[in-house]
Amino acid sequence: QAVWNRALASNELVAVDAIVRRTVLPQNNIVFEGDSITDTQVNGLSFWAQLFGSGSDWSLAGSPVSIATGGHSTSSVTNEWPAQLLPYAPTGNVERGILVLWIGANDVGNYSAAARSNAEIFANIRQLWAQAKAAGFEVAAVTIFRLGSAGRQRTNCEGDVLALNDLIRADHGINYDYLVDVETAMTAAAGEGYWTNAAYFPDGVHPTTPASRNVILEAFKPVGRSIFP
């Protein structure tokens, strides 16, 4: 339908903007790497449909993909790179590559502190940031959700996660570009013991409910606007 004689409605503006970004403007690759939380085969597609849905900052900005694998730790990802990541690096018509690295929970959850120290986990994360930056990516770091220690090899999983998150936050603007602080957002929404709240974490580990996903989405939104103003 011809629209030259009237202003575009808001939904029409969104549709036109999406078409322009995907067909006229250079492409942006948005790559999510991590564990089961960002693995679409484990955590389902609804989170991604929301995050990259019509009109979102992320969906209008480029081509999102998840290369995450459930169960992976930082060392797993280190061993997979560069084969998995480099195909998405900025080159040719790909103007920007954005890596969103959300990893570390399985290092704390599946290893003892002696076998995998916080210093080693953070060194692995920093190595991944550095490799991505060297390949031309902009890097968004994501904080880790707290874990309980019951049935695990560590005596203070929660404390180790908080210590790692402090290290991640302190490196913002030094070794990576953007911070998505989902842990602070979840604490504000559901309290410090949020992983025990089935309304947010039914199994004590995975944020698979609408309530927890909404917290994550709200944490990602301002970062998306910062990356893609």
Tab-separated table of N, CA and C in Angstrom, residues 74 78 81 99 101 103 118-134 139 141 164 167-176:
chain	number	residue	atom	x	y	z
A	74	THR	N	35.330	-22.838	30.703
A	74	THR	CA	36.219	-21.929	29.977
A	74	THR	C	37.272	-22.686	29.176
A	78	THR	N	38.160	-22.500	25.168
A	78	THR	CA	39.520	-22.188	24.748
A	78	THR	C	40.012	-23.197	23.721
A	81	TRP	N	38.305	-22.587	20.111
A	81	TRP	CA	38.663	-21.414	19.322
A	81	TRP	C	40.006	-21.660	18.677
A	99	LEU	N	31.083	-10.187	20.104
A	99	LEU	CA	31.089	-11.440	20.857
A	99	LEU	C	30.499	-11.194	22.234
A	101	LEU	N	30.325	-13.099	25.560
A	101	LEU	CA	30.900	-14.273	26.235
A	101	LEU	C	30.312	-14.405	27.626
A	103	ILE	N	30.377	-17.234	30.310
A	103	ILE	CA	31.003	-18.519	30.610
A	103	ILE	C	31.613	-18.473	32.007
A	118	ASN	N	40.013	-19.724	40.979
A	118	ASN	CA	39.393	-18.535	40.414
A	118	ASN	C	40.359	-17.804	39.486
A	119	ALA	N	41.646	-17.779	39.863
A	119	ALA	CA	42.639	-17.107	39.030
A	119	ALA	C	42.752	-17.784	37.671
A	120	GLU	N	42.692	-19.113	37.645
A	120	GLU	CA	42.779	-19.840	36.374
A	120	GLU	C	41.529	-19.607	35.527
A	121	ILE	N	40.367	-19.637	36.159
A	121	ILE	CA	39.118	-19.401	35.429
A	121	ILE	C	39.146	-18.013	34.792
A	122	PHE	N	39.528	-17.018	35.584
A	122	PHE	CA	39.540	-15.651	35.059
A	122	PHE	C	40.607	-15.486	33.982
A	123	ALA	N	41.736	-16.156	34.131
A	123	ALA	CA	42.774	-16.097	33.095
A	123	ALA	C	42.257	-16.674	31.785
A	124	ASN	N	41.481	-17.759	31.872
A	124	ASN	CA	40.885	-18.333	30.664
A	124	ASN	C	39.909	-17.359	30.009
A	125	ILE	N	39.091	-16.708	30.830
A	125	ILE	CA	38.132	-15.740	30.306
A	125	ILE	C	38.870	-14.583	29.631
A	126	ARG	N	39.893	-14.075	30.271
A	126	ARG	CA	40.652	-12.969	29.683
A	126	ARG	C	41.331	-13.399	28.380
A	127	GLN	N	41.784	-14.636	28.331
A	127	GLN	CA	42.396	-15.129	27.097
A	127	GLN	C	41.379	-15.137	25.959
A	128	LEU	N	40.156	-15.550	26.261
A	128	LEU	CA	39.104	-15.570	25.244
A	128	LEU	C	38.760	-14.150	24.787
A	129	TRP	N	38.670	-13.231	25.727
A	129	TRP	CA	38.444	-11.835	25.340
A	129	TRP	C	39.543	-11.355	24.400
A	130	ALA	N	40.792	-11.647	24.765
A	130	ALA	CA	41.933	-11.172	23.979
A	130	ALA	C	41.929	-11.771	22.574
A	131	GLN	N	41.606	-13.054	22.473
A	131	GLN	CA	41.560	-13.695	21.159
A	131	GLN	C	40.471	-13.071	20.292
A	132	ALA	N	39.340	-12.789	20.897
A	132	ALA	CA	38.245	-12.177	20.142
A	132	ALA	C	38.624	-10.767	19.695
A	133	LYS	N	39.224	-9.989	20.589
A	133	LYS	CA	39.634	-8.636	20.237
A	133	LYS	C	40.666	-8.661	19.114
A	134	ALA	N	41.604	-9.614	19.171
A	134	ALA	CA	42.633	-9.716	18.148
A	134	ALA	C	42.038	-10.038	16.788
A	139	VAL	N	33.796	-6.919	22.332
A	139	VAL	CA	33.489	-7.974	23.298
A	139	VAL	C	32.563	-7.460	24.396
A	141	ALA	N	31.122	-8.770	27.973
A	141	ALA	CA	31.255	-9.762	29.037
A	141	ALA	C	29.955	-9.832	29.822
A	164	LEU	N	34.706	-13.983	41.140
A	164	LEU	CA	34.924	-13.927	39.693
A	164	LEU	C	34.194	-12.744	39.076
A	167	LEU	N	36.112	-9.627	39.508
A	167	LEU	CA	37.229	-9.552	38.560
A	167	LEU	C	36.739	-9.147	37.174
A	168	ILE	N	35.607	-9.719	36.760
A	168	ILE	CA	35.040	-9.381	35.450
A	168	ILE	C	34.664	-7.902	35.398
A	169	ARG	N	33.965	-7.431	36.433
A	169	ARG	CA	33.542	-6.022	36.447
A	169	ARG	C	34.747	-5.073	36.424
A	170	ALA	N	35.800	-5.441	37.145
A	170	ALA	CA	36.970	-4.566	37.239
A	170	ALA	C	37.703	-4.432	35.915
A	171	ASP	N	37.503	-5.370	35.008
A	171	ASP	CA	38.189	-5.349	33.719
A	171	ASP	C	37.400	-4.615	32.640
A	172	HIS	N	36.234	-4.106	32.994
A	172	HIS	CA	35.387	-3.407	32.019
A	172	HIS	C	36.129	-2.196	31.459
A	173	GLY	N	36.184	-2.117	30.140
A	173	GLY	CA	36.872	-1.015	29.490
A	173	GLY	C	38.367	-1.208	29.361
A	174	ILE	N	38.878	-2.290	29.919
A	174	ILE	CA	40.310	-2.585	29.832
A	174	ILE	C	40.549	-3.716	28.837
A	175	ASN	N	39.930	-4.855	29.099
A	175	ASN	CA	40.120	-6.011	28.221
A	175	ASN	C	38.846	-6.444	27.491
A	176	TYR	N	37.745	-5.748	27.748
A	176	TYR	CA	36.527	-5.948	26.963
A	176	TYR	C	35.768	-4.639	26.919
